[in-house]
Short mmCIF file of C-alpha atoms in Angstrom, two decimals:
data_model
loop_
_atom_site.label_atom_id
_atom_site.label_comp_id
_atom_site.label_asym_id
_atom_site.label_seq_id
_atom_site.Cartn_x
_atom_site.Cartn_y
_atom_site.Cartn_z
CA MET A 1 95.37 123.92 93.53
CA GLY A 2 95.10 120.53 95.22
CA THR A 3 97.98 118.14 95.71
CA LYS A 4 98.03 115.15 93.41
CA MET A 5 96.91 112.15 95.41
CA SER A 6 98.12 108.54 95.31
CA VAL A 7 94.79 106.93 94.47
CA ALA A 8 95.40 105.52 90.97
CA PRO A 9 93.98 102.04 90.41
CA VAL A 10 96.27 99.08 89.98
CA VAL A 11 93.98 97.53 87.38
CA SER A 12 90.72 99.09 86.24
CA ALA A 13 87.35 97.40 86.63
CA LYS A 14 86.85 97.70 82.87
CA GLU A 15 89.98 95.64 82.20
CA ALA A 16 88.76 93.02 84.63
CA LYS A 17 85.45 92.77 82.79
CA GLU A 18 87.24 92.29 79.49
CA GLY A 19 89.16 89.39 80.96
CA LYS A 20 92.56 91.06 80.88
CA GLU A 21 92.99 90.37 84.62
CA GLU A 22 91.22 87.93 86.91
CA ASN A 23 91.40 90.33 89.83
CA SER A 24 91.65 94.09 89.98
CA GLU A 25 91.72 96.65 92.74
CA ASP A 26 91.30 100.35 93.37
CA ARG A 27 92.46 102.61 96.15
CA ILE A 28 89.58 104.91 97.00
CA PRO A 29 90.18 108.18 98.89
CA VAL A 30 88.29 108.32 102.20
CA SER A 31 87.94 110.99 104.86
CA ASN A 32 86.99 109.62 108.27
CA PHE A 33 85.98 112.31 110.77
CA PHE A 34 85.77 111.56 114.51
CA LEU A 35 83.71 113.59 116.97
CA VAL A 36 84.82 112.47 120.44
CA LYS A 37 82.23 112.81 123.20
CA HIS A 38 83.43 110.93 126.28
CA ILE A 39 85.10 107.82 127.69
CA VAL A 40 82.99 105.58 129.91
CA GLU A 41 84.07 102.79 132.28
CA ASP A 42 81.92 99.75 133.02
CA GLY A 43 81.86 97.62 136.14
CA ASP A 44 84.61 95.33 134.82
CA ASP A 45 87.14 98.19 134.39
CA ASN A 46 86.69 98.20 130.59
CA LEU A 47 86.91 101.57 128.86
CA THR A 48 84.80 102.60 125.87
CA LEU A 49 85.28 105.63 123.64
CA VAL A 50 81.89 107.10 122.71
CA GLY A 51 81.48 109.45 119.78
CA THR A 52 80.39 109.87 116.17
CA MET A 53 82.18 108.92 112.96
CA VAL A 54 81.46 110.45 109.58
CA GLN A 55 82.92 108.54 106.65
CA LYS A 56 83.11 110.30 103.28
CA VAL A 57 84.07 108.22 100.26
CA PHE A 58 85.25 110.25 97.26
CA GLU A 59 85.47 109.48 93.54
CA THR A 60 82.64 106.99 93.80
CA ASP A 61 82.22 107.09 90.02
CA ARG A 62 85.27 104.80 89.88
CA LEU A 63 83.27 102.13 91.66
CA GLU A 64 81.08 101.81 88.52
CA ARG A 65 77.89 101.28 90.50
CA SER A 66 74.48 102.29 89.28
CA GLU A 67 72.89 105.50 90.53
CA SER A 68 70.09 103.49 92.12
CA ALA A 69 72.50 101.52 94.30
CA LYS A 70 72.80 102.28 98.00
CA ALA A 71 75.43 104.70 99.22
CA PHE A 72 78.76 102.90 99.42
CA TYR A 73 80.82 102.86 102.63
CA PHE A 74 83.60 100.75 104.15
CA GLU A 75 83.08 98.49 107.16
CA TYR A 76 85.06 99.10 110.36
CA ARG A 77 87.28 97.12 112.69
CA PHE A 78 88.25 98.29 116.17
CA ASN A 79 91.40 96.72 117.62
CA ASP A 80 91.10 93.94 115.01
CA LEU A 81 87.51 93.17 116.05
CA MET A 82 84.63 93.56 113.62
CA ALA A 83 82.69 96.75 114.39
CA ASP A 84 79.17 96.38 113.03
CA GLU A 85 75.54 96.39 114.11
CA ASP A 86 75.88 92.99 115.82
CA SER A 87 78.87 93.96 117.94
CA GLY A 88 77.38 97.37 118.73
CA TYR A 89 80.75 99.08 118.27
CA ALA A 90 79.69 101.01 115.15
CA LYS A 91 76.00 101.53 114.35
CA ARG A 92 75.17 103.25 111.10
CA ARG A 93 72.66 106.06 111.64
CA ARG A 94 72.28 107.24 108.06
CA SER A 95 73.99 107.33 104.68
CA GLU A 96 73.57 109.52 101.63
CA LYS A 97 74.93 110.03 98.12
CA CYS A 98 76.01 113.22 96.44
CA VAL A 99 76.03 112.49 92.71
CA ARG A 100 77.27 115.93 91.74
CA SER A 101 80.42 115.73 93.88
CA LYS A 102 80.81 111.96 93.30
CA CYS A 103 80.84 111.30 97.02
CA THR A 104 78.99 109.25 99.62
CA LYS A 105 78.59 110.07 103.29
CA ALA A 106 77.79 107.66 106.12
CA THR A 107 77.35 108.57 109.79
CA PHE A 108 78.01 106.05 112.59
CA GLN A 109 77.49 105.98 116.33
CA MET A 110 80.83 104.83 117.78
CA SER A 111 81.30 102.80 120.97
CA ALA A 112 84.90 101.68 120.57
CA PRO A 113 86.59 99.45 123.18
CA LEU A 114 89.92 100.86 124.34
CA ASP A 115 93.05 98.80 124.96
CA VAL A 116 94.62 99.96 128.22
CA ASP A 117 98.38 99.55 128.80
CA THR A 118 100.48 100.67 131.75
CA ILE A 119 103.22 103.09 130.69
CA PHE A 120 104.26 104.50 134.09
CA ASP A 121 104.12 102.51 137.31
CA VAL A 122 106.12 103.96 140.17
CA PHE A 123 104.51 103.63 143.58
CA PRO A 124 102.13 105.28 144.38
CA PHE A 125 101.50 106.71 140.86
CA LYS A 126 100.33 104.96 137.70
CA ALA A 127 99.73 106.21 134.17
CA TYR A 128 98.17 104.43 131.22
CA LYS A 129 97.56 104.83 127.52
CA ALA A 130 94.10 103.88 126.30
CA SER A 131 93.99 103.42 122.53
CA VAL A 132 91.80 102.15 119.75
CA LEU A 133 93.08 101.05 116.35
CA VAL A 134 90.46 101.97 113.76
CA GLU A 135 90.69 100.07 110.50
CA LEU A 136 88.56 100.42 107.37
CA SER A 137 88.11 97.02 105.74
CA SER A 138 88.62 96.46 102.03
CA SER A 139 85.54 95.54 100.03
CA THR A 140 84.68 93.90 96.71
CA ILE A 141 82.28 94.97 93.96
CA GLU A 142 81.41 93.87 90.44
CA GLU A 143 80.33 90.41 91.57
CA GLU A 144 83.31 90.20 93.92
CA THR A 145 85.86 90.43 91.13
CA HIS A 146 87.05 93.95 91.89
CA ARG A 147 88.61 94.89 95.22
CA VAL A 148 88.45 98.42 96.59
CA ARG A 149 90.82 99.51 99.33
CA PRO A 150 90.11 102.51 101.59
CA ASN A 151 92.88 105.12 101.46
CA LEU A 152 92.52 107.41 104.46
CA LEU A 153 93.21 111.10 103.96
CA VAL A 154 94.42 113.73 106.44
CA ALA A 155 93.43 117.38 106.56
CA LYS A 156 95.85 119.81 104.94
CA HIS A 157 94.96 122.99 106.77
CA ASP A 158 92.62 122.37 109.71
CA MET A 159 93.20 119.15 111.66
CA ARG A 160 89.76 119.47 113.24
CA ASN A 161 88.48 117.94 110.00
CA ASN A 162 90.21 114.73 111.17
CA LEU A 163 89.07 114.69 114.79
CA SER A 164 87.29 117.13 117.06
CA ILE A 165 86.32 117.11 120.73
CA GLN A 166 82.69 117.90 121.44
CA LEU A 167 82.37 121.05 123.49
CA PRO A 168 80.64 120.96 126.88
CA TYR A 169 76.99 121.92 126.41
CA ILE A 170 77.32 124.96 128.65
CA ASN A 171 79.99 126.34 126.30
CA LYS A 172 77.80 125.91 123.23
CA MET A 173 75.50 128.59 124.60
CA GLN A 174 78.35 131.05 124.97
CA GLU A 175 79.89 133.01 122.12
CA ALA A 176 83.47 132.24 123.12
CA ARG A 177 85.47 130.98 126.01
CA THR A 178 88.52 133.15 126.58
CA ASN A 179 89.78 131.25 129.62
CA ASP A 180 91.48 128.18 128.15
CA SER A 181 92.23 126.69 131.58
CA GLN A 182 88.54 126.75 132.51
CA LEU A 183 87.63 125.29 129.12
CA LEU A 184 90.05 122.41 129.71
CA GLU A 185 88.50 121.68 133.09
CA ASP A 186 85.02 121.73 131.53
CA LEU A 187 86.21 119.34 128.82
CA LYS A 188 87.67 116.93 131.36
CA ASP A 189 84.45 116.99 133.38
CA LYS A 190 82.38 116.28 130.28
CA MET A 191 84.64 113.60 128.79
CA ASP A 192 85.52 111.78 132.00
CA LYS A 193 82.88 109.13 132.73
CA MET A 194 85.50 106.93 134.41
CA GLN A 195 85.73 105.92 138.06
CA ASP A 196 89.38 104.86 138.33
CA TYR A 197 91.11 107.12 135.80
CA ASP A 198 91.65 110.81 135.10
CA PHE A 199 92.92 112.56 131.98
CA ILE A 200 96.45 113.90 131.84
CA THR A 201 95.14 115.87 128.88
CA PRO A 202 91.74 115.44 127.19
CA PHE A 203 93.32 115.69 123.73
CA PRO A 204 94.40 112.39 122.16
CA ASN A 205 97.37 111.51 120.05
CA VAL A 206 96.20 110.72 116.50
CA GLU A 207 98.35 108.49 114.31
CA TYR A 208 97.82 107.20 110.76
CA ILE A 209 99.47 103.99 109.54
CA TYR A 210 100.34 103.83 105.83
CA ASP A 211 101.26 100.53 104.16
CA ASN A 212 104.32 101.26 102.03
CA LYS A 213 104.04 97.97 100.15
CA LYS A 214 100.38 98.20 99.18
CA LYS A 215 100.47 102.01 98.89
CA TYR A 216 97.41 102.86 100.94
CA CYS A 217 96.39 103.82 104.48
CA PRO A 218 93.52 101.81 106.02
CA LYS A 219 94.31 102.41 109.71
CA CYS A 220 94.55 105.13 112.31
CA ARG A 221 95.14 104.96 116.05
CA ILE A 222 93.62 107.24 118.69
CA THR A 223 95.41 107.27 122.05
CA PHE A 224 94.47 108.96 125.31
CA TYR A 225 96.83 109.32 128.27
CA LEU A 226 95.26 108.59 131.64
CA VAL A 227 96.42 108.54 135.22
CA GLN A 228 95.56 106.90 138.50
CA GLN A 229 96.46 109.41 141.18
CA GLY A 230 98.36 108.20 144.24
CA ASN A 231 95.94 109.69 146.77
CA SER A 232 94.16 106.41 147.46
CA LYS A 233 97.48 104.57 147.80
CA MET A 234 98.60 107.18 150.30
CA ILE A 235 95.70 106.19 152.55
CA GLU A 236 95.79 102.45 151.83
CA ILE A 237 99.55 101.93 152.12
CA ILE A 238 101.58 104.96 153.23
CA ALA A 239 99.47 105.73 156.33
CA PRO A 240 99.57 102.13 157.69
CA MET A 241 103.29 101.89 156.91
CA LEU A 242 103.87 105.12 158.81
CA LEU A 243 102.11 103.61 161.84
CA ILE A 244 104.16 100.41 161.53
CA SER A 245 107.39 102.44 161.35
CA ILE A 246 106.49 104.41 164.48
CA LEU A 247 105.55 101.29 166.45
CA ASN A 248 108.66 99.47 165.23
CA THR A 249 110.85 102.39 166.31
CA LEU A 250 109.26 102.38 169.79
CA ASN A 251 109.76 98.62 170.00
CA VAL A 252 113.48 98.99 169.25
CA ILE A 253 113.95 101.93 171.66
CA ASN A 254 112.25 100.03 174.51
CA ASP A 255 114.19 96.83 173.81
CA GLU A 256 115.55 96.61 177.36
CA LYS A 257 112.07 96.83 178.90
CA VAL A 258 110.55 94.11 176.69
CA GLU A 259 111.10 90.37 176.98
CA ASN A 260 112.75 88.75 173.96
CA VAL A 261 109.67 86.65 173.22
CA ASP A 262 107.39 89.71 173.26
CA TYR A 263 109.92 91.72 171.24
CA ILE A 264 110.05 89.09 168.50
CA ALA A 265 106.25 88.72 168.58
CA ASN A 266 105.85 92.47 168.05
CA SER A 267 108.31 92.41 165.14
CA ALA A 268 106.47 89.45 163.59
CA ALA A 269 103.14 91.32 163.87
CA PHE A 270 104.62 94.36 162.11
CA THR A 271 106.06 92.18 159.33
CA LEU A 272 102.83 90.26 158.78
CA THR A 273 100.88 93.52 158.59
CA ALA A 274 103.33 94.87 156.00
CA ALA A 275 103.15 91.60 154.04
CA PHE A 276 99.38 91.99 153.88
CA ILE A 277 99.51 95.64 152.75
CA LEU A 278 102.41 95.90 150.29
CA PRO A 279 101.46 93.41 147.49
CA SER A 280 98.73 95.81 146.33
CA ILE A 281 101.39 98.21 145.00
CA PHE A 282 102.21 95.73 142.23
CA SER A 283 100.19 95.62 139.02
CA LYS A 284 99.97 92.79 136.50
CA ALA A 285 102.09 94.85 134.15
CA ASN A 286 105.24 94.71 136.28
CA ARG A 287 105.03 91.51 138.30
CA ASN A 288 107.60 89.84 136.03
CA LYS A 289 110.09 92.68 136.46
CA VAL A 290 112.61 92.22 139.25
CA PHE A 291 114.34 95.57 139.59
CA THR A 292 111.84 98.42 139.77
CA VAL A 293 111.25 101.31 142.15
CA ASN A 294 108.38 99.33 143.63
CA THR A 295 110.53 96.28 144.40
CA VAL A 296 113.24 98.49 145.91
CA TYR A 297 110.64 100.04 148.20
CA VAL A 298 109.36 96.62 149.31
CA PHE A 299 112.94 95.39 149.76
CA LEU A 300 113.82 98.30 152.04
CA VAL A 301 110.68 97.74 154.13
CA PHE A 302 111.19 94.01 154.71
CA VAL A 303 114.95 94.19 155.24
CA GLY A 304 114.37 97.00 157.72
CA LEU A 305 111.73 94.99 159.57
CA ALA A 306 113.90 91.87 159.49
CA LEU A 307 116.92 93.64 161.00
CA SER A 308 114.70 95.34 163.56
CA SER A 309 113.53 91.95 164.82
CA PHE A 310 116.94 91.05 166.36
CA PRO A 311 116.79 91.84 170.13
CA ASP A 312 119.90 93.20 171.85
CA ASP A 313 120.02 90.37 174.40
CA MET A 314 120.03 87.69 171.70
CA VAL A 315 122.73 89.07 169.34
CA GLY A 316 124.70 91.13 171.84
CA THR A 317 124.25 94.45 170.03
CA ASN A 318 121.44 96.77 169.02
CA GLY A 319 123.24 97.70 165.79
CA PHE A 320 121.07 95.40 163.68
CA ALA A 321 117.86 96.86 165.10
CA ILE A 322 119.01 100.46 164.71
CA THR A 323 120.04 99.75 161.07
CA GLY A 324 116.62 98.24 160.45
CA VAL A 325 114.86 101.31 161.83
CA VAL A 326 116.97 103.58 159.61
CA LEU A 327 116.22 101.50 156.48
CA LEU A 328 112.50 101.49 157.27
CA TRP A 329 112.41 105.28 157.55
CA LEU A 330 114.57 105.66 154.43
CA SER A 331 111.90 103.77 152.47
CA PHE A 332 109.63 106.83 152.80
CA PHE A 333 111.93 108.72 150.46
CA MET A 334 110.78 106.42 147.63
CA PRO A 335 107.26 107.97 147.34
CA VAL A 336 108.87 111.43 147.36
CA ILE A 337 111.16 110.45 144.48
CA SER A 338 108.16 108.89 142.72
CA PHE A 339 106.22 112.14 143.00
CA ILE A 340 109.08 114.04 141.33
CA ARG A 341 109.32 111.46 138.52
CA PHE A 342 105.57 111.51 138.03
CA TRP A 343 105.53 115.30 137.82
CA ILE A 344 108.27 115.15 135.15
CA PHE A 345 106.36 112.45 133.26
CA GLN A 346 103.15 114.49 133.20
CA ASN A 347 105.02 117.47 131.81
CA GLN A 348 106.57 115.30 129.10
CA VAL A 349 103.13 114.10 128.03
CA SER A 350 101.60 117.57 128.09
CA PRO A 351 103.82 120.49 129.16
CA THR A 352 100.88 122.94 129.09
CA GLN A 353 98.24 120.38 130.21
CA GLY A 354 96.65 120.68 126.78
CA ARG A 355 96.36 124.45 126.40
CA ALA A 356 98.66 124.46 123.34
CA ASP A 357 96.44 121.86 121.61
CA ILE A 358 93.08 123.56 121.95
CA ASP A 359 92.93 125.00 118.42
CA ASP A 360 93.73 121.57 116.93
CA PHE A 361 90.71 119.88 118.54
CA ILE A 362 88.03 122.39 119.56
CA GLU A 363 85.54 123.76 117.00
CA ARG A 364 85.71 127.44 117.78
CA LYS A 365 85.01 130.44 115.57
CA ASN A 366 88.16 129.95 113.45
CA TYR A 367 87.07 126.43 112.45
CA LYS A 368 86.31 125.88 108.76
CA GLN A 369 84.41 122.64 108.34
CA PHE A 370 84.81 120.74 105.07
CA ASN A 371 81.62 120.60 103.00
CA HIS A 372 81.59 117.53 100.77
CA GLU A 373 78.85 118.98 98.54
CA LYS A 374 80.62 122.26 97.78
CA ASP A 375 84.34 121.87 98.45
CA ASN A 376 86.93 120.06 96.36
CA PHE A 377 88.37 117.40 98.67
CA LYS A 378 91.78 117.59 96.97
CA GLU A 379 92.14 121.16 98.19
CA HIS A 380 91.41 120.20 101.80
CA PHE A 381 92.94 116.74 102.21
CA LEU A 382 96.01 114.81 101.15
CA CYS A 383 97.00 111.16 101.14
CA VAL A 384 98.92 109.99 104.20
CA GLY A 385 101.73 108.80 101.94
CA ASP A 386 102.02 112.33 100.50
CA VAL A 387 102.63 114.05 103.84
CA PRO A 388 106.03 115.75 103.39
CA THR A 389 108.98 114.80 105.57
CA LYS A 390 109.41 118.45 106.48
CA ASP A 391 105.92 119.78 107.10
CA LYS A 392 106.11 123.55 106.57
CA ASP A 393 102.81 124.01 108.44
CA ASN A 394 104.22 122.08 111.40
CA LYS A 395 101.11 119.91 111.69
CA TYR A 396 102.32 116.33 111.29
CA ILE A 397 105.33 114.16 112.11
CA ARG A 398 106.24 111.59 109.45
CA THR A 399 108.20 108.48 110.51
CA ASP A 400 109.15 105.87 107.91
CA GLU A 401 109.85 102.45 109.44
CA GLY A 402 110.27 100.29 106.35
CA LYS A 403 107.04 98.41 105.74
CA TYR A 404 104.91 101.09 107.38
CA LEU A 405 104.84 104.86 107.40
CA PHE A 406 103.53 106.54 110.56
CA VAL A 407 102.05 110.03 110.43
CA GLU A 408 100.97 111.55 113.74
CA TYR A 409 99.98 114.92 115.06
CA ARG A 410 102.83 117.25 115.94
CA LYS A 411 101.50 118.02 119.39
CA GLU A 412 103.06 120.13 122.11
CA ARG A 413 104.09 117.08 124.12
CA ALA A 414 107.65 115.72 124.03
CA SER A 415 107.08 112.58 121.93
CA CYS A 416 110.64 111.35 122.33
CA CYS A 417 110.16 110.97 126.07
CA LEU A 418 107.08 108.73 125.86
CA PRO A 419 107.05 104.94 125.55
CA GLY A 420 107.22 103.66 122.01
CA ARG A 421 104.64 101.84 119.96
#
């Protein structure tokens, strides 16, 4: 038996016609399926999520439209921007009605812009979250006197009826892939059309946002976790800084054989070279922050170079220069510490690099796809507001924050360790 769903109308359309209420509204149950194909990056560093959306609107008899009317569907917004034919974000390919099951189905080509935010920035490693907020817009019928609100549903049993990742084409020709690690690598290769980013895991975090006041769920958020590896920074910054440190050390050791003017000129050249190289470690996301690992690294480098610039003959001791050399070499411990922190961060996001999530996203043999023409949607879906606090199937996490209720996938990552909303 299906779970009773919170879709009762506030005021019926019939009452509105009779003049009992000027305005009326319904909450209509909607299943919105995502088939994720890949993420592409354009020349301006903008990321776009490419895939297919299938919107199924149930209980369409409550809309009181004639059988000859076109199949009803809700318009989309991506990150608060209208997603329609003009924007190119959501292009409707086809739509159909199923009178017997009182349902409509519309299929869209999705090209959703992703908002990219820095969530980990410790030189030379950076990680980002790329997300899109998908919103179904309310609509009006009956000569614009009756409002209908989309109430998104979530799958009860198989979460692949919410969102699935398209398999690599080479895998579609094989009966099964027993090596999950190889499958993950194939997925990353297929999904990654980006130049500057790589996936921490190809499986996104999926979150539904329920409005406690209006008693419906029009929004869901899809978030991918990406990384910029530090390999390029190693070549661009660490290698030149290593050369500067070696030359600076030789300059200090040979202090007695170098004139003061030449000694100071050498130190100035090292400092200017470092000043030209180091600003690239800062991103726009952390330029307003004073105390970070990145600023500590830069501080150690410049203080070390500054102290190293004092010649023995001028200050009467080589203690300043030796201290500067030590500080400059100590700065190389910062990238080592950053590597350890980055490794811990990656394991917090995805301890198994996605292997534990495969059966929640990949359409393999155990996948039972919902059929809107044959299946009763109440047996396969439930309203976001009806997700229990203690999910016995261990599929969703429910978080009530007053005005809004958040329901997200209970994935294998350690959610408590990640940055908040």
